[in-house]
XYZ file of C-alpha atoms in Angstrom:
511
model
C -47.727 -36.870 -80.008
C -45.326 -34.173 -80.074
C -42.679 -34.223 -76.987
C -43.665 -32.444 -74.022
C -40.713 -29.819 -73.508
C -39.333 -27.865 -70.504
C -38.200 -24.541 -69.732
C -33.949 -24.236 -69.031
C -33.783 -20.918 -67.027
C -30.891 -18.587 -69.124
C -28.987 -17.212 -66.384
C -27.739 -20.857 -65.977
C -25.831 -20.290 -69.829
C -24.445 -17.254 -67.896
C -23.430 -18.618 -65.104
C -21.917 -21.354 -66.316
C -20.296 -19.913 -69.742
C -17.217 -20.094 -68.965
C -16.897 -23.647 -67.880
C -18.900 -24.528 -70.876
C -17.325 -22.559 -73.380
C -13.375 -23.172 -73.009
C -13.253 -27.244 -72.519
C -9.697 -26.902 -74.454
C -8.486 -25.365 -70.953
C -10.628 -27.925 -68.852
C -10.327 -31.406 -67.671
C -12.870 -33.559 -68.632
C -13.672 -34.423 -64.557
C -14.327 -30.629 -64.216
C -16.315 -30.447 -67.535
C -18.488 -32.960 -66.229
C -18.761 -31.692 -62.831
C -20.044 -27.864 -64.467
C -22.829 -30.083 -66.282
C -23.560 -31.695 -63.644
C -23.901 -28.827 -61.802
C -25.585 -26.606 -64.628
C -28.509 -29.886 -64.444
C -28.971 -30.050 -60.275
C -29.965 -26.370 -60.877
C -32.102 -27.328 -63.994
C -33.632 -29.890 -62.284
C -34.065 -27.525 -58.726
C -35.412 -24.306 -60.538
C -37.882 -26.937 -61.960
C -39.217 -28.474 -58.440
C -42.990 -27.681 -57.716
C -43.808 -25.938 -55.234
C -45.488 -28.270 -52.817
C -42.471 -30.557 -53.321
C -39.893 -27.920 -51.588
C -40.678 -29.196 -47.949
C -40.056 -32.770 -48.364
C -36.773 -31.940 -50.307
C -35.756 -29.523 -47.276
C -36.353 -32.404 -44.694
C -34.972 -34.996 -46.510
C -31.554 -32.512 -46.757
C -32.308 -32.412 -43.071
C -32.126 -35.806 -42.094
C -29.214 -36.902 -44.183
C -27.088 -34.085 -42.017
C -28.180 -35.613 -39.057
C -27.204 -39.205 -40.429
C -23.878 -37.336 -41.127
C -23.890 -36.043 -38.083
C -24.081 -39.506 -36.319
C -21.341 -41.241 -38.478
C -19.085 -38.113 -37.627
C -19.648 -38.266 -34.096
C -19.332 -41.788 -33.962
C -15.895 -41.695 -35.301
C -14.920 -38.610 -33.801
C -15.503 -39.931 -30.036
C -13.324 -43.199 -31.081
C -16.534 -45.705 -30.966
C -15.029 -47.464 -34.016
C -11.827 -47.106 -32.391
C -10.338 -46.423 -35.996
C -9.078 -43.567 -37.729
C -12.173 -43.530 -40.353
C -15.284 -45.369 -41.099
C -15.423 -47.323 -44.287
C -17.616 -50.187 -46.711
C -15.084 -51.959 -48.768
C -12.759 -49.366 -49.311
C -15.033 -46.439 -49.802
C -14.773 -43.718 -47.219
C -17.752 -43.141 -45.267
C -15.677 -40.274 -43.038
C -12.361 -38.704 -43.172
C -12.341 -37.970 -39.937
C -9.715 -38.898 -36.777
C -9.934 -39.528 -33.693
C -9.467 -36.471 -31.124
C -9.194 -34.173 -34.484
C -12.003 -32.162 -35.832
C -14.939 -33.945 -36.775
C -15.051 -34.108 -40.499
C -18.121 -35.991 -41.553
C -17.182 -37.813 -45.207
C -15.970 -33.901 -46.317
C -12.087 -32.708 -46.938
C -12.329 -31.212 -43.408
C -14.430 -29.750 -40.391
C -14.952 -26.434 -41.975
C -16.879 -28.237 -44.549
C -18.666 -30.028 -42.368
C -19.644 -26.875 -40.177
C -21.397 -24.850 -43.125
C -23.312 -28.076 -44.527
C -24.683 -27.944 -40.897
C -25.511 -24.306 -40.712
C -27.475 -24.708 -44.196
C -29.686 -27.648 -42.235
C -30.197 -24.988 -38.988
C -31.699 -22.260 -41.640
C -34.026 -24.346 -42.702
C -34.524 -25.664 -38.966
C -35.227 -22.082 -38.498
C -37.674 -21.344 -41.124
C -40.176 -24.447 -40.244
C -39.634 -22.961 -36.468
C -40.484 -19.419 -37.750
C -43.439 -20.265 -39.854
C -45.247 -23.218 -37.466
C -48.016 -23.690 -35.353
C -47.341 -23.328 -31.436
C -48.114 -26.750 -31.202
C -44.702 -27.817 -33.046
C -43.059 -25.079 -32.458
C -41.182 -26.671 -30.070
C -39.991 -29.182 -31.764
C -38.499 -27.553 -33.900
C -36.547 -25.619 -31.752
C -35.015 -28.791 -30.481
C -33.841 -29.201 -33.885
C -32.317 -26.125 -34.233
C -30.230 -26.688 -31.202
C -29.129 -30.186 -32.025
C -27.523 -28.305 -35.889
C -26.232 -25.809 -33.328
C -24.487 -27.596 -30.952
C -22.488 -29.123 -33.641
C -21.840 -25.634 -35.209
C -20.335 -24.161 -32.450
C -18.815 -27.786 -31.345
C -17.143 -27.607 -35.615
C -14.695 -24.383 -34.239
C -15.500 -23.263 -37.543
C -14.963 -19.185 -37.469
C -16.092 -18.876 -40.887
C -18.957 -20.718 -40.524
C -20.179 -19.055 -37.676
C -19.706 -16.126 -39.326
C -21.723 -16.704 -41.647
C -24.607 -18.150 -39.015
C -23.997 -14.633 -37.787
C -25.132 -12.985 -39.980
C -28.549 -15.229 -40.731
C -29.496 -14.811 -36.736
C -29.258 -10.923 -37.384
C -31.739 -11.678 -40.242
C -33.892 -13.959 -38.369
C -33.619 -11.790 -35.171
C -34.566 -8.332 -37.210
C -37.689 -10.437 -38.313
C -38.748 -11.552 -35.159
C -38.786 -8.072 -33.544
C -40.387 -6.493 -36.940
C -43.138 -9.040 -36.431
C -43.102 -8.680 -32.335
C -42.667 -12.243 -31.686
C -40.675 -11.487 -28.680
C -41.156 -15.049 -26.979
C -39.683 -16.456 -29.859
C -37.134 -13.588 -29.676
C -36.233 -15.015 -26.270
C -36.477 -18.561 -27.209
C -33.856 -18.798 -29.726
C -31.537 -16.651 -27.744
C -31.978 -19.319 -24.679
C -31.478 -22.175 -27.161
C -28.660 -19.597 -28.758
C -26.925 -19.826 -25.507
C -27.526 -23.922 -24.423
C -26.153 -24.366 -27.652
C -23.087 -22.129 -27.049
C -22.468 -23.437 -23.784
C -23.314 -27.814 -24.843
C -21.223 -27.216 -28.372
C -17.959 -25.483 -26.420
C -18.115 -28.504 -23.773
C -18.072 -30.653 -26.335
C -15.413 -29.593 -28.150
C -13.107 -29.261 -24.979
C -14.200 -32.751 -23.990
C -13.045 -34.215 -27.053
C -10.319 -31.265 -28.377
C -8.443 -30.145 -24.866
C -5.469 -29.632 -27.059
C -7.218 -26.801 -29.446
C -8.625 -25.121 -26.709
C -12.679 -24.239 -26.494
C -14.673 -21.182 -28.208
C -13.133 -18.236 -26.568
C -9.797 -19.592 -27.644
C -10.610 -19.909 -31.205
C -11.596 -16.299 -31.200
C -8.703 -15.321 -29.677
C -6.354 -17.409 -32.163
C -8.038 -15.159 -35.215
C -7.292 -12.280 -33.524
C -3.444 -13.262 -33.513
C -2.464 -16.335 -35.822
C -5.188 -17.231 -37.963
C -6.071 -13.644 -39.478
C -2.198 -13.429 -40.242
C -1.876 -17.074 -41.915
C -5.226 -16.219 -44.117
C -3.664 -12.950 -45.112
C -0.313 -14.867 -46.431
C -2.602 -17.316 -48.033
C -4.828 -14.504 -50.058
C -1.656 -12.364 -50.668
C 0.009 -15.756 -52.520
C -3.142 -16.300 -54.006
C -2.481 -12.811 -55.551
C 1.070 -14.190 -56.595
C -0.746 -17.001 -58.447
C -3.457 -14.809 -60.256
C -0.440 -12.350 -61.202
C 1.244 -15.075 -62.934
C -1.362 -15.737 -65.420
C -3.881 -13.215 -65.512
C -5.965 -13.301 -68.278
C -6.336 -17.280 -68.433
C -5.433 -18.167 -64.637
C -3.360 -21.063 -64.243
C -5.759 -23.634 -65.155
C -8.188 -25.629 -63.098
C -7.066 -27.191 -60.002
C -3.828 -26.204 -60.481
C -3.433 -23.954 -57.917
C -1.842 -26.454 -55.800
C 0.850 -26.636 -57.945
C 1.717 -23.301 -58.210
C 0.955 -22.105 -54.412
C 4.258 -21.997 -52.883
C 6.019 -20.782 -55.917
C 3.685 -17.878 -55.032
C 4.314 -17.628 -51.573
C 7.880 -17.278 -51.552
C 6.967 -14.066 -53.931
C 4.381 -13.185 -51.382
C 6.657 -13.083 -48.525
C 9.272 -11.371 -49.867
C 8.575 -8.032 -49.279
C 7.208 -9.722 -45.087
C 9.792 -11.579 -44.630
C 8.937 -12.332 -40.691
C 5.416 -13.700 -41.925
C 5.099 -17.359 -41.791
C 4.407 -19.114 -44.571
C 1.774 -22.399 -44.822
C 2.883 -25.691 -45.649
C 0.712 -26.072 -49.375
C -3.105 -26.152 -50.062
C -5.361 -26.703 -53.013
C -7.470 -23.751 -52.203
C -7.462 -19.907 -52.161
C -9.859 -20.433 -48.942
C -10.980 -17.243 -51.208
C -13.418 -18.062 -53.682
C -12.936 -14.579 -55.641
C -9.230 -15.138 -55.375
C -9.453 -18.765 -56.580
C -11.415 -18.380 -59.593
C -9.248 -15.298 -60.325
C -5.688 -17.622 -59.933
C -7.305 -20.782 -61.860
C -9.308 -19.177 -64.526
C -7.932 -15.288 -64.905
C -10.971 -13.070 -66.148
C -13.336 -15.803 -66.508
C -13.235 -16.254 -63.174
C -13.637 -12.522 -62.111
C -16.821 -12.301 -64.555
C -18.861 -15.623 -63.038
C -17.939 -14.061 -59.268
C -19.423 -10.654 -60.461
C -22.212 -12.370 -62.007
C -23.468 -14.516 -58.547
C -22.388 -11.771 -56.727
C -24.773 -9.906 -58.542
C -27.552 -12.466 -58.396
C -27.378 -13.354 -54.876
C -27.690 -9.787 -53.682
C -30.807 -9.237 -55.980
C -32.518 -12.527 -54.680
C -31.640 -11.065 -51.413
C -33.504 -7.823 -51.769
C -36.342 -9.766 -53.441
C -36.624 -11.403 -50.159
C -35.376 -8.926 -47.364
C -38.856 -9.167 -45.840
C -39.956 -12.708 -46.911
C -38.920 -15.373 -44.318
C -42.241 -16.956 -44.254
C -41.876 -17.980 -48.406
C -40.962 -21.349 -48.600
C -37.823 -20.393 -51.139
C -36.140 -18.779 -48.465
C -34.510 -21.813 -46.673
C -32.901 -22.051 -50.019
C -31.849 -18.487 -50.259
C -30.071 -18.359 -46.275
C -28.447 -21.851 -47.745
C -27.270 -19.817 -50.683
C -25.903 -17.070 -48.419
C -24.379 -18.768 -45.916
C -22.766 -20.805 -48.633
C -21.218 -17.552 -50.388
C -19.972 -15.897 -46.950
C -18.178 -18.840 -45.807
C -16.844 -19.327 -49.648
C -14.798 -15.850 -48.655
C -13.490 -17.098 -45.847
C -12.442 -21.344 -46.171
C -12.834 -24.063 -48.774
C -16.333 -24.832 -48.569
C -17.161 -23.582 -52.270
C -14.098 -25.384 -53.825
C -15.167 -28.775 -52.649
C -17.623 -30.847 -54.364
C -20.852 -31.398 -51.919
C -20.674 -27.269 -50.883
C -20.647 -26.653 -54.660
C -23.558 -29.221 -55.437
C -25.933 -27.902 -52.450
C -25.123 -24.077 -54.000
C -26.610 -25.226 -57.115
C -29.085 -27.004 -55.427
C -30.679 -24.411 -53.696
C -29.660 -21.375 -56.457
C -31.954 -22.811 -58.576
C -34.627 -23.465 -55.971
C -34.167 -20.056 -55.052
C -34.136 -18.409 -58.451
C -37.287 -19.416 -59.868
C -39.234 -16.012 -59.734
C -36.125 -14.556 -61.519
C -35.904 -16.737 -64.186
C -39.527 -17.250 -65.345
C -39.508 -14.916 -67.796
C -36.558 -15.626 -69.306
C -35.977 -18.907 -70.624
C -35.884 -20.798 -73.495
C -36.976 -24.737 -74.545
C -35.219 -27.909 -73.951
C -36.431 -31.680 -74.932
C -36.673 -33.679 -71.632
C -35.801 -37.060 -72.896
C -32.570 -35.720 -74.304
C -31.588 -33.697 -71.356
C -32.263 -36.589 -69.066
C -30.610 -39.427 -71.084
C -27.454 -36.708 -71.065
C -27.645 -36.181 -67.393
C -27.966 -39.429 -66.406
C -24.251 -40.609 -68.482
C -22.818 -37.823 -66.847
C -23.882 -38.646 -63.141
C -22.704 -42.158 -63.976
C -19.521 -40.986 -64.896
C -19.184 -39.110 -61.974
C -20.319 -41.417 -59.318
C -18.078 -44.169 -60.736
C -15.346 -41.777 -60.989
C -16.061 -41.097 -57.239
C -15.825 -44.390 -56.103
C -12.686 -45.189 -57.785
C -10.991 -41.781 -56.267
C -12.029 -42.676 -52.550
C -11.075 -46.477 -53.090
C -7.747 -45.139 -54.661
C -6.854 -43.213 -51.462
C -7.858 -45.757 -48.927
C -5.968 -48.054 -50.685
C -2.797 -45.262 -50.465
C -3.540 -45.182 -46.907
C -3.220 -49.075 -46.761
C 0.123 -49.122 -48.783
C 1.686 -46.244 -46.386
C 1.007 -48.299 -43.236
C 2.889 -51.421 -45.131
C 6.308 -52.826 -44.320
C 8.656 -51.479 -46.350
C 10.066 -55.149 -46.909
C 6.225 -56.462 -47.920
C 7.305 -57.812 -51.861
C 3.754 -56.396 -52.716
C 4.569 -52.533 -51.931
C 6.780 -51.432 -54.756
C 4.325 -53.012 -57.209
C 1.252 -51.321 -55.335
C 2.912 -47.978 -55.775
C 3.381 -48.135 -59.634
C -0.328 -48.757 -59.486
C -1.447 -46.008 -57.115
C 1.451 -43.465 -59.298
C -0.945 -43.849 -62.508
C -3.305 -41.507 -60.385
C -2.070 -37.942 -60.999
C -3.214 -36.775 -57.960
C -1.749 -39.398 -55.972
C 1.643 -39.694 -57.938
C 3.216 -36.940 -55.526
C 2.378 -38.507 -52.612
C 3.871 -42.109 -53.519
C 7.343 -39.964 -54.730
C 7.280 -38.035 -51.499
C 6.357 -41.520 -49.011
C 8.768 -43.650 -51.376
C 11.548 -41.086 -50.964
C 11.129 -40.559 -46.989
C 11.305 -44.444 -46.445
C 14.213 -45.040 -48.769
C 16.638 -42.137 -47.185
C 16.940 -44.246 -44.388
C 17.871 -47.469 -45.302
C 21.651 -47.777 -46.503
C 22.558 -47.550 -50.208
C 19.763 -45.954 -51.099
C 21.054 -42.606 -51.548
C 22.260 -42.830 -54.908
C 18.895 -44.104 -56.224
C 17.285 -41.138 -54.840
C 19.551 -38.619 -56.467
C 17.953 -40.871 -59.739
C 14.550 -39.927 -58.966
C 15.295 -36.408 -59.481
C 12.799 -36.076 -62.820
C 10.187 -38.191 -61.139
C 10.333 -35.273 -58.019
C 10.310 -32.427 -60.242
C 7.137 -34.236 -62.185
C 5.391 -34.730 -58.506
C 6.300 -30.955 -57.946
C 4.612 -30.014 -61.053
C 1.338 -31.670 -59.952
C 1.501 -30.619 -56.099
C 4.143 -28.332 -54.396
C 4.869 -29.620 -51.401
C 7.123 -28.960 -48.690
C 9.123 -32.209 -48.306
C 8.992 -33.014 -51.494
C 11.088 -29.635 -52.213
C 13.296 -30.865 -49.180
C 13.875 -34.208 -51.264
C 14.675 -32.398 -54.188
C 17.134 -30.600 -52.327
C 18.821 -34.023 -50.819
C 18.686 -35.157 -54.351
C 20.755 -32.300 -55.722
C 23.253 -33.306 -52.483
C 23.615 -36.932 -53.470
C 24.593 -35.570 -56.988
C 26.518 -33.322 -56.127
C 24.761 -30.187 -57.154
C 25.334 -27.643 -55.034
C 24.403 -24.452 -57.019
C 21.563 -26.352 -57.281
C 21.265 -27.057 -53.957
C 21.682 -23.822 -53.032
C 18.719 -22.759 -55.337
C 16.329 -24.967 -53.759
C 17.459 -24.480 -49.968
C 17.063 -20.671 -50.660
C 13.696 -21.216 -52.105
C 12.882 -23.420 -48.730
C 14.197 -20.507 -46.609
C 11.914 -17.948 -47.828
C 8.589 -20.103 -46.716
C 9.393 -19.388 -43.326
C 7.174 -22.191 -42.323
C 6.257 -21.962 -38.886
C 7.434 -25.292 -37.419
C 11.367 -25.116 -36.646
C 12.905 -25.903 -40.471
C 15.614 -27.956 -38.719
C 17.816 -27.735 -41.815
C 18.883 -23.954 -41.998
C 22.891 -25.332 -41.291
C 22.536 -27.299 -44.181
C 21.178 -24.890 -46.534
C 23.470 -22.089 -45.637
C 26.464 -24.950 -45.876
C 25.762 -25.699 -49.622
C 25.989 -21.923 -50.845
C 29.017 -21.785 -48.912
C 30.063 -24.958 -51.100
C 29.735 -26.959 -48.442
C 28.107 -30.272 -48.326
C 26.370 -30.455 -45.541
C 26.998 -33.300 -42.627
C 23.480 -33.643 -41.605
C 19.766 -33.350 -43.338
C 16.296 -33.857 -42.152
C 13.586 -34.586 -44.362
């Protein structure tokens, strides 16, 4: 019997050309990760129809579980920094911080909740009365935590789908509902910035989050997106390579500033918070031509379905949008899950697009394929978190434990964590006497750490290095380049910098 085959949808290839067609200028993690991706929406564009309900409340649920481990960290429960099961991290987040969930931060967090309200809003929109109500107890519990998450971008982006939903609603003179969701709208409001104060007095509650973008956070995103620039500028036609924009950001920002010299600079990030901007720095033109091409797509599937919030593919679409907005604005589409659920529900989405133009795949093949990859990934997943919470574990160490030194030259093997050890290893060593001289030895392994991750102390070790040695033109150099961040905490080492291209060496120095 011949082999049943499947249909692959070709605006994937598009999509996804890049990624797949340069591997010389991508990391085999990253490689992976664009297959993996280019499958979820394989697999999603191929979902039946009746099957799209379960997968949206299944999406729903696991938020909530997130939800719950979140909270239950964030309130100090666990009385712990984070939750974890034998070294993997179940949450990143700290106690009186923003809650986090298991994501890279709260921002993250905050738009993986708005996707679950959309599609809390959707079953409300299109049920009987007799659930209805339920329903809109679930949209208030997502919304709590959205407004709770002081996550501008995110609600942003929630803006804009309760114009949508709102527009609806009067178009189809539902005006109880109308009233309903601006009630719950409001509880939510009033619960999630209560929250938040309870558990955040020092950042302040709703009104003061609006009133920090109008001052400092508008002016730190524009330094960010203006480096960004710096870092596209430098390698325009191939970017800089992927993930590698963290090792080229402040070498950008000092360019940035130069012509604002009273904006402040940030410390160092592994994001644009830009996804145009991003894929422009780490992949030049490429990058341009796949955020022209979604751009291009999204907007179409939004037409398609302008006045269509009772199909069932439209839970998937607000996911999409909200996903995309947000992307402008933070990190959410240059982290892993946020990238996955975009895929996820693109492809859901994007079915009555892409019937027509496809070609044939085998579906043992593409499974077998799929499933080494996933592997691969979810091993190399479990090793990363374990790696880190081990890091954590070493940093909280004595430094007179006989175990630590050898510890480190484990955790160094792992490029990403290799700065980190060089900068810890460096701050603890400064202060204990007759170490000096072996820092100014550690000058290549600094300048190696620098090339993976610019970061600011690790600059301000380089510096003391150059002291030790007695390389003041050097020095000077590197102090300069310090200067020019203008980081907003007090650099308590101007003296020292000024002192050295003066020929000085200077009498005191802070890392």
């Amino acid at each position: 019997m011949a082999e049943k085959k499947y249909d692959l949808p070709a605006p994937l290839v598009a999509i996804f050309f890049f990624l797949l067609s340069t591997p010389f200028l991508i990391g085999s993690d990253l490689l992976l990760f664009s297959f993996a991706l280019a499958a979820i929406y394989l697999y999603a564009s191929l979902l039946p129809h009746h099957e799209l309900k379960t997968v949206y409340k299944t999406f729903m649920v696991s938020v909530a579980i997130i939800i719950s481990l979140a909270l239950y960290v964030w309130v100090g429960l666990n009385g712990s920094e984070a939750l974890h099961f034998y070294g993997w991290a179940l949450t990143t987040d700290a106690i009186q911080n923003k809650m986090n969930g298991p994501f890279a931060n709260g921002n993250v967090l905050a738009i993986v909740i708005v996707c679950a309200w959309s599609i809390a809003v959707w079953f409300w929109l299109n049920c009987s009365s007799r659930s209805q109500w339920g329903w809109l107890l679930i949209i208030l519990f997502f919304w709590i935590f959205i407004f709770s998450s002081m996550a501008r971008g995110a609600w942003l982006a929630q803006m804009f789908l309760l114009a949508w939903v709102m527009f609806e609603l009067l178009r189809r003179k539902c005006f109880k509902k109308t009233v309903a969701i601006l009630i719950a709208g409001f509880i939510a409001w009033s619960a999630g910035d209560a929250l938040a104060q309870f558990n955040q007095p020092q950042i302040g509650g709703i009104q003061h989050q609006f009133e920090k973008s109008a001052e400092d956070g508008l002016a730190e995103r524009v330094t960010l997106w203006r480096s960004a620039w710096e870092v596209w500028k430098s390698s325009p036609m191939l970017g800089v390579g992927p993930s590698q924009f963290k090792a080229h950001y402040l070498t950008a920002q000092s360019k940035a500033l130069e012509s604002t010299p009273d904006a402040h600079g940030i410390g160092d990030t592994a994001s644009a918070h830009h996804i145009l901007l991003h894929l422009m720095a780490e992949y030049g033109i490429a990058g341009f031509l796949l955020w022209v091409a979604l751009s291009l797509f999204i907007l179409r599937l939004l037409w398609l379905y302008r006045f269509k919030l009772d199909a069932l593919r439209w839970p998937a679409l607000a996911s999409v949008v909200v996903l995309w907005i947000q992307g402008h604005f933070n990190i959410s589409l240059t982290e892993p899950f946020p990238l996955t659920l975009f895929a996820l529900m693109l492809g859901i989405v994007s079915k009555p697009l892409i019937q027509t133009h496809s070609f044939q795949i085998k579906k043992t093949w593409f499974l077998a394929v799929t499933f080494i990859v996933f592997a691969f990934l979810v091993s190399g997943a479990i090793q990363t978190t374990a790696a880190w919470h081990k890091f954590g574990q070493w940093v909280h160490m004595d430094y007179k434990a006989p175990q630590k030194g050898a510890i480190a030259s484990v955790l160094a093997n792992n490029d990403q964590l290799f700065p980190y050890i060089v900068e810890f290893s460096i701050a603890e060593m400064v202060h204990l006497p007759g170490k000096q001289r072996q820092i100014a030895e550690m000058r290549p392994l600094i300048l190696r750490a620098l090339s993976l991750h610019e970061r600011p102390r690790l600059y301000r070790e380089l510096f003391y290095a150059y002291i030790v040695d007695d390389k003041l033109v050097e020095a000077c150099k590197t102090g300069m380049f310090i200067r020019r961040q203008n980081w907003i905490t007090d650099e308590p080492n101007r003296k020292a910098y000024a002192d050295v291209c003066r020929g000085k060496t200077p009498e005191a120095f802070q890392l």
